[in-house]
Amino acid sequence: GIQVEQSPPDLILQEGANSTLRCNFSDSVNNLQWFHQNPWGQLINLFYIPSGTKQNGRLSATTVATERYSLLYISSSQTTDSGVYFCAVASLSNFGNEKLTFGTGTRLTIIP
Amino acid sequence: DTAVSQTPKYLVTQMGNDKSIKCEQNLGHDTMYWYKQDSKKFLKIMFSYNNKELIINETVPNRFSPKSPDKAHLNLHINSLELGDSAVYFCASSQEAPLRGYTDTQYFGPGTRLTVL
């Protein structure tokens, strides 16, 4: 099956810093989504981004599908950005439709 | 105005017991999912239903049985619980069903932390 690796696994930053999280995948995909799991465990969908670049406030994401990677940028980090960031790619399920395969996650800690 | 809700939030039980987790979504979505997140935070899909019909069934033991009474509800029943079933179980929903070459944005519930003693 498809492999989805994220880097770095852990990242500790001072409030106000910028960060770049990377997601590499081993095969071509039709879709990619980024999620944030906050310290209380809630998973929030950040971006639906099969290709190109999208921005939402201090967050932006870029997917280069032909090179099998996606990047999530966080600018001017705030403590509320802490948590685990997952990318998830669409891969073929055994029913012939697509399922989301999640990456290994990046744990981001923002220090005040 | 909770979008995807799950009950209970925490579930502690003995090995060998049978338990259920309930999920409801009020987004009007057609498709619902169950995911399992293990102790290392690895998230993996288990099942998906579209309008009460099973459309994804990953390699999951037969002790796990999803049931969808209507498109707004997807429950997960687990028989003969084992220690390895301890995890956080997430329900999710999307407006449209996944097809070959297409997936829709998914919205997750708050999770149910299951601990098997």
PDB file of C-alpha atoms in Angstrom:
ATOM      1  CA  GLY A   1       0.000   0.000   0.000  1.00  0.00           C
ATOM      2  CA  ILE A   2       0.899   3.657  -0.233  1.00  0.00           C
ATOM      3  CA  GLN A   3       3.399   5.017   2.291  1.00  0.00           C
ATOM      4  CA  VAL A   4       2.940   8.504   3.750  1.00  0.00           C
ATOM      5  CA  GLU A   5       5.853   9.971   5.682  1.00  0.00           C
ATOM      6  CA  GLN A   6       5.843  13.298   7.464  1.00  0.00           C
ATOM      7  CA  SER A   7       8.772  15.345   8.674  1.00  0.00           C
ATOM      8  CA  PRO A   8       9.930  16.432  11.086  1.00  0.00           C
ATOM      9  CA  PRO A   9       8.274  14.091  13.604  1.00  0.00           C
ATOM     10  CA  ASP A  10       8.590  16.710  16.336  1.00  0.00           C
ATOM     11  CA  LEU A  11       9.018  20.471  16.197  1.00  0.00           C
ATOM     12  CA  ILE A  12       9.346  22.901  19.082  1.00  0.00           C
ATOM     13  CA  LEU A  13       9.186  26.611  18.301  1.00  0.00           C
ATOM     14  CA  GLN A  14       8.920  29.921  20.044  1.00  0.00           C
ATOM     15  CA  GLU A  15       5.688  31.857  19.615  1.00  0.00           C
ATOM     16  CA  GLY A  16       5.895  34.074  16.541  1.00  0.00           C
ATOM     17  CA  ALA A  17       8.189  31.739  14.572  1.00  0.00           C
ATOM     18  CA  ASN A  18       7.379  30.313  11.142  1.00  0.00           C
ATOM     19  CA  SER A  19       7.422  26.618  10.305  1.00  0.00           C
ATOM     20  CA  THR A  20       7.235  24.260   7.349  1.00  0.00           C
ATOM     21  CA  LEU A  21       5.876  20.740   7.666  1.00  0.00           C
ATOM     22  CA  ARG A  22       6.453  18.208   4.923  1.00  0.00           C
ATOM     23  CA  CYS A  23       4.440  15.228   3.681  1.00  0.00           C
ATOM     24  CA  ASN A  24       5.957  12.737   1.221  1.00  0.00           C
ATOM     25  CA  PHE A  25       3.952   9.962  -0.381  1.00  0.00           C
ATOM     26  CA  SER A  26       5.127   6.931  -2.285  1.00  0.00           C
ATOM     27  CA  ASP A  27       2.631   6.828  -5.149  1.00  0.00           C
ATOM     28  CA  SER A  28       0.512   9.176  -7.211  1.00  0.00           C
ATOM     29  CA  VAL A  29      -2.647  10.328  -5.436  1.00  0.00           C
ATOM     30  CA  ASN A  30      -5.891  12.005  -6.436  1.00  0.00           C
ATOM     31  CA  ASN A  31      -6.337  13.963  -3.265  1.00  0.00           C
ATOM     32  CA  LEU A  32      -4.528  15.165  -0.186  1.00  0.00           C
ATOM     33  CA  GLN A  33      -5.954  16.695   2.996  1.00  0.00           C
ATOM     34  CA  TRP A  34      -4.215  18.315   5.967  1.00  0.00           C
ATOM     35  CA  PHE A  35      -5.597  17.957   9.485  1.00  0.00           C
ATOM     36  CA  HIS A  36      -4.748  19.466  12.861  1.00  0.00           C
ATOM     37  CA  GLN A  37      -5.311  17.382  15.978  1.00  0.00           C
ATOM     38  CA  ASN A  38      -5.390  19.777  18.910  1.00  0.00           C
ATOM     39  CA  PRO A  39      -4.169  18.850  22.419  1.00  0.00           C
ATOM     40  CA  TRP A  40      -7.740  17.824  23.317  1.00  0.00           C
ATOM     41  CA  GLY A  41      -7.768  15.277  20.520  1.00  0.00           C
ATOM     42  CA  GLN A  42     -10.142  17.025  18.101  1.00  0.00           C
ATOM     43  CA  LEU A  43      -9.271  16.566  14.408  1.00  0.00           C
ATOM     44  CA  ILE A  44      -9.877  19.638  12.289  1.00  0.00           C
ATOM     45  CA  ASN A  45      -9.691  19.651   8.517  1.00  0.00           C
ATOM     46  CA  LEU A  46      -7.328  22.437   7.406  1.00  0.00           C
ATOM     47  CA  PHE A  47      -6.992  21.994   3.660  1.00  0.00           C
ATOM     48  CA  TYR A  48      -8.345  19.924   0.820  1.00  0.00           C
ATOM     49  CA  ILE A  49      -5.470  20.284  -1.629  1.00  0.00           C
ATOM     50  CA  PRO A  50      -4.861  17.705  -4.379  1.00  0.00           C
ATOM     51  CA  SER A  51      -2.559  20.149  -6.158  1.00  0.00           C
ATOM     52  CA  GLY A  52      -1.494  23.784  -6.175  1.00  0.00           C
ATOM     53  CA  THR A  53      -1.459  26.249  -3.292  1.00  0.00           C
ATOM     54  CA  LYS A  54      -4.139  27.393  -0.877  1.00  0.00           C
ATOM     55  CA  GLN A  55      -4.052  29.916   1.938  1.00  0.00           C
ATOM     56  CA  ASN A  56      -6.213  30.335   5.005  1.00  0.00           C
ATOM     57  CA  GLY A  57      -5.067  33.115   7.316  1.00  0.00           C
ATOM     58  CA  ARG A  58      -1.635  32.285   8.749  1.00  0.00           C
ATOM     59  CA  LEU A  59      -1.705  28.815   7.206  1.00  0.00           C
ATOM     60  CA  SER A  60      -0.990  27.854   3.645  1.00  0.00           C
ATOM     61  CA  ALA A  61      -0.415  24.563   1.868  1.00  0.00           C
ATOM     62  CA  THR A  62       1.196  23.520  -1.377  1.00  0.00           C
ATOM     63  CA  THR A  63       0.928  20.143  -3.062  1.00  0.00           C
ATOM     64  CA  VAL A  64       3.208  19.130  -5.927  1.00  0.00           C
ATOM     65  CA  ALA A  65       1.487  15.929  -6.961  1.00  0.00           C
ATOM     66  CA  THR A  66       3.964  15.116  -9.744  1.00  0.00           C
ATOM     67  CA  GLU A  67       6.808  15.107  -7.205  1.00  0.00           C
ATOM     68  CA  ARG A  68       4.739  13.366  -4.523  1.00  0.00           C
ATOM     69  CA  TYR A  69       4.951  15.861  -1.693  1.00  0.00           C
ATOM     70  CA  SER A  70       2.958  18.512   0.105  1.00  0.00           C
ATOM     71  CA  LEU A  71       4.042  21.316   2.425  1.00  0.00           C
ATOM     72  CA  LEU A  72       2.131  23.054   5.199  1.00  0.00           C
ATOM     73  CA  TYR A  73       3.348  26.517   6.192  1.00  0.00           C
ATOM     74  CA  ILE A  74       2.476  28.114   9.494  1.00  0.00           C
ATOM     75  CA  SER A  75       3.465  31.739   9.926  1.00  0.00           C
ATOM     76  CA  SER A  76       3.636  33.770  13.148  1.00  0.00           C
ATOM     77  CA  SER A  77       2.943  30.681  15.278  1.00  0.00           C
ATOM     78  CA  GLN A  78       0.601  30.945  18.236  1.00  0.00           C
ATOM     79  CA  THR A  79       0.265  28.596  21.191  1.00  0.00           C
ATOM     80  CA  THR A  80      -3.097  27.486  19.819  1.00  0.00           C
ATOM     81  CA  ASP A  81      -1.241  26.019  16.829  1.00  0.00           C
ATOM     82  CA  SER A  82       0.207  23.309  19.086  1.00  0.00           C
ATOM     83  CA  GLY A  83      -0.864  19.763  18.382  1.00  0.00           C
ATOM     84  CA  VAL A  84      -0.260  17.083  15.789  1.00  0.00           C
ATOM     85  CA  TYR A  85      -0.523  17.824  12.084  1.00  0.00           C
ATOM     86  CA  PHE A  86      -1.481  14.993   9.752  1.00  0.00           C
ATOM     87  CA  CYS A  87      -1.566  14.788   6.021  1.00  0.00           C
ATOM     88  CA  ALA A  88      -3.841  12.176   4.488  1.00  0.00           C
ATOM     89  CA  VAL A  89      -3.756  10.981   0.908  1.00  0.00           C
ATOM     90  CA  ALA A  90      -6.428   9.239  -1.095  1.00  0.00           C
ATOM     91  CA  SER A  91      -5.501   5.681  -2.020  1.00  0.00           C
ATOM     92  CA  LEU A  92      -7.464   2.798  -3.452  1.00  0.00           C
ATOM     93  CA  SER A  93      -9.488   0.741  -0.984  1.00  0.00           C
ATOM     94  CA  ASN A  94     -10.284  -2.940  -1.443  1.00  0.00           C
ATOM     95  CA  PHE A  95     -13.782  -1.861  -2.521  1.00  0.00           C
ATOM     96  CA  GLY A  96     -12.369  -0.041  -5.561  1.00  0.00           C
ATOM     97  CA  ASN A  97     -13.065   3.450  -4.227  1.00  0.00           C
ATOM     98  CA  GLU A  98     -10.724   5.854  -2.459  1.00  0.00           C
ATOM     99  CA  LYS A  99      -9.870   5.866   1.224  1.00  0.00           C
ATOM    100  CA  LEU A 100      -7.762   8.315   3.220  1.00  0.00           C
ATOM    101  CA  THR A 101      -4.379   6.975   4.308  1.00  0.00           C
ATOM    102  CA  PHE A 102      -2.928   9.106   7.081  1.00  0.00           C
ATOM    103  CA  GLY A 103       0.700  10.060   7.521  1.00  0.00           C
ATOM    104  CA  THR A 104       2.843   9.584  10.579  1.00  0.00           C
ATOM    105  CA  GLY A 105       2.149  13.095  11.875  1.00  0.00           C
ATOM    106  CA  THR A 106       4.255  16.056  13.020  1.00  0.00           C
ATOM    107  CA  ARG A 107       3.910  17.067  16.666  1.00  0.00           C
ATOM    108  CA  LEU A 108       4.222  20.859  16.911  1.00  0.00           C
ATOM    109  CA  THR A 109       4.757  22.552  20.258  1.00  0.00           C
ATOM    110  CA  ILE A 110       4.663  26.355  20.427  1.00  0.00           C
ATOM    111  CA  ILE A 111       6.287  27.836  23.509  1.00  0.00           C
ATOM    112  CA  PRO A 112       5.006  31.219  24.725  1.00  0.00           C
TER     113      PRO A 112
ATOM    114  CA  ASP B   1     -24.795  22.897  17.015  1.00  0.00           C
ATOM    115  CA  THR B   2     -22.346  19.972  17.160  1.00  0.00           C
ATOM    116  CA  ALA B   3     -21.630  18.679  13.655  1.00  0.00           C
ATOM    117  CA  VAL B   4     -20.377  15.147  14.352  1.00  0.00           C
ATOM    118  CA  SER B   5     -20.985  13.788  17.835  1.00  0.00           C
ATOM    119  CA  GLN B   6     -19.968  10.538  19.498  1.00  0.00           C
ATOM    120  CA  THR B   7     -21.052   8.813  22.694  1.00  0.00           C
ATOM    121  CA  PRO B   8     -19.592   7.926  25.012  1.00  0.00           C
ATOM    122  CA  LYS B   9     -16.464  10.074  25.159  1.00  0.00           C
ATOM    123  CA  TYR B  10     -14.699   7.566  27.424  1.00  0.00           C
ATOM    124  CA  LEU B  11     -15.330   3.841  27.733  1.00  0.00           C
ATOM    125  CA  VAL B  12     -13.503   1.595  30.208  1.00  0.00           C
ATOM    126  CA  THR B  13     -14.380  -2.081  30.158  1.00  0.00           C
ATOM    127  CA  GLN B  14     -13.096  -5.574  30.861  1.00  0.00           C
ATOM    128  CA  MET B  15     -11.667  -7.982  28.311  1.00  0.00           C
ATOM    129  CA  GLY B  16     -14.331 -10.195  26.778  1.00  0.00           C
ATOM    130  CA  ASN B  17     -17.164  -7.669  27.113  1.00  0.00           C
ATOM    131  CA  ASP B  18     -19.284  -6.353  24.234  1.00  0.00           C
ATOM    132  CA  LYS B  19     -19.637  -2.589  23.808  1.00  0.00           C
ATOM    133  CA  SER B  20     -21.054  -0.054  21.356  1.00  0.00           C
ATOM    134  CA  ILE B  21     -20.047   3.431  20.328  1.00  0.00           C
ATOM    135  CA  LYS B  22     -22.601   5.734  18.732  1.00  0.00           C
ATOM    136  CA  CYS B  23     -22.066   8.449  16.145  1.00  0.00           C
ATOM    137  CA  GLU B  24     -24.456  11.048  14.793  1.00  0.00           C
ATOM    138  CA  GLN B  25     -23.934  13.843  12.286  1.00  0.00           C
ATOM    139  CA  ASN B  26     -26.275  16.781  11.685  1.00  0.00           C
ATOM    140  CA  LEU B  27     -24.492  18.068   8.572  1.00  0.00           C
ATOM    141  CA  GLY B  28     -26.827  16.334   6.170  1.00  0.00           C
ATOM    142  CA  HIS B  29     -23.929  14.309   4.789  1.00  0.00           C
ATOM    143  CA  ASP B  30     -24.425  11.061   2.912  1.00  0.00           C
ATOM    144  CA  THR B  31     -21.248   9.271   3.997  1.00  0.00           C
ATOM    145  CA  MET B  32     -19.874   8.317   7.398  1.00  0.00           C
ATOM    146  CA  TYR B  33     -16.652   6.629   8.522  1.00  0.00           C
ATOM    147  CA  TRP B  34     -15.008   4.922  11.479  1.00  0.00           C
ATOM    148  CA  TYR B  35     -11.297   5.364  12.158  1.00  0.00           C
ATOM    149  CA  LYS B  36      -9.034   3.890  14.825  1.00  0.00           C
ATOM    150  CA  GLN B  37      -6.157   5.878  16.335  1.00  0.00           C
ATOM    151  CA  ASP B  38      -3.664   3.754  18.261  1.00  0.00           C
ATOM    152  CA  SER B  39      -1.375   4.738  21.116  1.00  0.00           C
ATOM    153  CA  LYS B  40       1.264   6.001  18.663  1.00  0.00           C
ATOM    154  CA  LYS B  41      -1.307   8.357  17.118  1.00  0.00           C
ATOM    155  CA  PHE B  42      -1.490   6.325  13.903  1.00  0.00           C
ATOM    156  CA  LEU B  43      -4.917   6.823  12.261  1.00  0.00           C
ATOM    157  CA  LYS B  44      -6.416   4.090  10.114  1.00  0.00           C
ATOM    158  CA  ILE B  45      -9.788   3.787   8.427  1.00  0.00           C
ATOM    159  CA  MET B  46     -11.985   0.860   9.433  1.00  0.00           C
ATOM    160  CA  PHE B  47     -15.350   1.266   7.686  1.00  0.00           C
ATOM    161  CA  SER B  48     -17.405   3.647   5.614  1.00  0.00           C
ATOM    162  CA  TYR B  49     -21.128   3.786   4.858  1.00  0.00           C
ATOM    163  CA  ASN B  50     -22.929   5.779   2.207  1.00  0.00           C
ATOM    164  CA  ASN B  51     -26.659   6.128   2.725  1.00  0.00           C
ATOM    165  CA  LYS B  52     -26.724   3.035   4.951  1.00  0.00           C
ATOM    166  CA  GLU B  53     -24.701   0.965   2.491  1.00  0.00           C
ATOM    167  CA  LEU B  54     -21.218  -0.368   3.348  1.00  0.00           C
ATOM    168  CA  ILE B  55     -18.687   1.075   0.884  1.00  0.00           C
ATOM    169  CA  ILE B  56     -15.334   0.606   2.622  1.00  0.00           C
ATOM    170  CA  ASN B  57     -14.354  -2.328   4.819  1.00  0.00           C
ATOM    171  CA  GLU B  58     -10.676  -2.517   5.614  1.00  0.00           C
ATOM    172  CA  THR B  59      -9.005  -5.504   7.243  1.00  0.00           C
ATOM    173  CA  VAL B  60     -10.837  -5.416  10.544  1.00  0.00           C
ATOM    174  CA  PRO B  61     -11.610  -8.425  12.805  1.00  0.00           C
ATOM    175  CA  ASN B  62     -15.156  -9.791  12.546  1.00  0.00           C
ATOM    176  CA  ARG B  63     -15.664  -8.777  16.176  1.00  0.00           C
ATOM    177  CA  PHE B  64     -16.196  -5.238  14.861  1.00  0.00           C
ATOM    178  CA  SER B  65     -19.596  -4.678  13.300  1.00  0.00           C
ATOM    179  CA  PRO B  66     -20.768  -1.279  12.071  1.00  0.00           C
ATOM    180  CA  LYS B  67     -24.460  -0.528  11.814  1.00  0.00           C
ATOM    181  CA  SER B  68     -26.096   2.397  10.050  1.00  0.00           C
ATOM    182  CA  PRO B  69     -29.822   2.742  10.869  1.00  0.00           C
ATOM    183  CA  ASP B  70     -30.026   5.879   8.714  1.00  0.00           C
ATOM    184  CA  LYS B  71     -27.585   8.130   6.919  1.00  0.00           C
ATOM    185  CA  ALA B  72     -27.167  10.406   9.957  1.00  0.00           C
ATOM    186  CA  HIS B  73     -26.064   7.612  12.281  1.00  0.00           C
ATOM    187  CA  LEU B  74     -23.239   5.091  12.219  1.00  0.00           C
ATOM    188  CA  ASN B  75     -22.691   2.923  15.270  1.00  0.00           C
ATOM    189  CA  LEU B  76     -19.808   0.588  16.016  1.00  0.00           C
ATOM    190  CA  HIS B  77     -20.362  -2.597  17.985  1.00  0.00           C
ATOM    191  CA  ILE B  78     -17.396  -4.551  19.280  1.00  0.00           C
ATOM    192  CA  ASN B  79     -17.730  -8.122  20.564  1.00  0.00           C
ATOM    193  CA  SER B  80     -15.351  -9.968  22.875  1.00  0.00           C
ATOM    194  CA  LEU B  81     -13.128  -6.963  23.507  1.00  0.00           C
ATOM    195  CA  GLU B  82      -9.381  -7.549  23.592  1.00  0.00           C
ATOM    196  CA  LEU B  83      -6.521  -5.533  25.098  1.00  0.00           C
ATOM    197  CA  GLY B  84      -5.396  -4.532  21.604  1.00  0.00           C
ATOM    198  CA  ASP B  85      -8.724  -2.844  20.960  1.00  0.00           C
ATOM    199  CA  SER B  86      -7.722  -0.058  23.336  1.00  0.00           C
ATOM    200  CA  ALA B  87      -7.535   3.070  21.196  1.00  0.00           C
ATOM    201  CA  VAL B  88      -9.360   6.259  20.300  1.00  0.00           C
ATOM    202  CA  TYR B  89     -12.150   5.659  17.787  1.00  0.00           C
ATOM    203  CA  PHE B  90     -13.160   8.537  15.554  1.00  0.00           C
ATOM    204  CA  CYS B  91     -16.299   8.912  13.526  1.00  0.00           C
ATOM    205  CA  ALA B  92     -16.245  11.194  10.486  1.00  0.00           C
ATOM    206  CA  SER B  93     -18.587  12.272   7.717  1.00  0.00           C
ATOM    207  CA  SER B  94     -18.428  13.745   4.230  1.00  0.00           C
ATOM    208  CA  GLN B  95     -21.044  15.142   1.893  1.00  0.00           C
ATOM    209  CA  GLU B  96     -20.192  12.834  -0.958  1.00  0.00           C
ATOM    210  CA  ALA B  97     -19.052   9.230  -1.078  1.00  0.00           C
ATOM    211  CA  PRO B  98     -15.506   8.351  -2.083  1.00  0.00           C
ATOM    212  CA  LEU B  99     -15.283   7.077  -5.619  1.00  0.00           C
ATOM    213  CA  ARG B 100     -12.398   5.801  -7.695  1.00  0.00           C
ATOM    214  CA  GLY B 101     -10.294   8.918  -8.156  1.00  0.00           C
ATOM    215  CA  TYR B 102     -12.318  11.130  -5.789  1.00  0.00           C
ATOM    216  CA  THR B 103     -12.623  11.834  -2.071  1.00  0.00           C
ATOM    217  CA  ASP B 104     -14.581  14.607  -0.362  1.00  0.00           C
ATOM    218  CA  THR B 105     -13.569  16.712   2.648  1.00  0.00           C
ATOM    219  CA  GLN B 106     -14.049  14.748   5.872  1.00  0.00           C
ATOM    220  CA  TYR B 107     -15.231  16.164   9.209  1.00  0.00           C
ATOM    221  CA  PHE B 108     -14.354  14.339  12.387  1.00  0.00           C
ATOM    222  CA  GLY B 109     -16.139  13.783  15.680  1.00  0.00           C
ATOM    223  CA  PRO B 110     -14.440  14.317  19.062  1.00  0.00           C
ATOM    224  CA  GLY B 111     -13.399  10.681  19.448  1.00  0.00           C
ATOM    225  CA  THR B 112     -14.175   7.913  21.945  1.00  0.00           C
ATOM    226  CA  ARG B 113     -11.309   6.703  24.094  1.00  0.00           C
ATOM    227  CA  LEU B 114     -11.762   2.967  24.675  1.00  0.00           C
ATOM    228  CA  THR B 115      -9.695   1.299  27.390  1.00  0.00           C
ATOM    229  CA  VAL B 116      -9.848  -2.475  27.739  1.00  0.00           C
ATOM    230  CA  LEU B 117      -8.558  -3.838  31.050  1.00  0.00           C
TER     231      LEU B 117
END
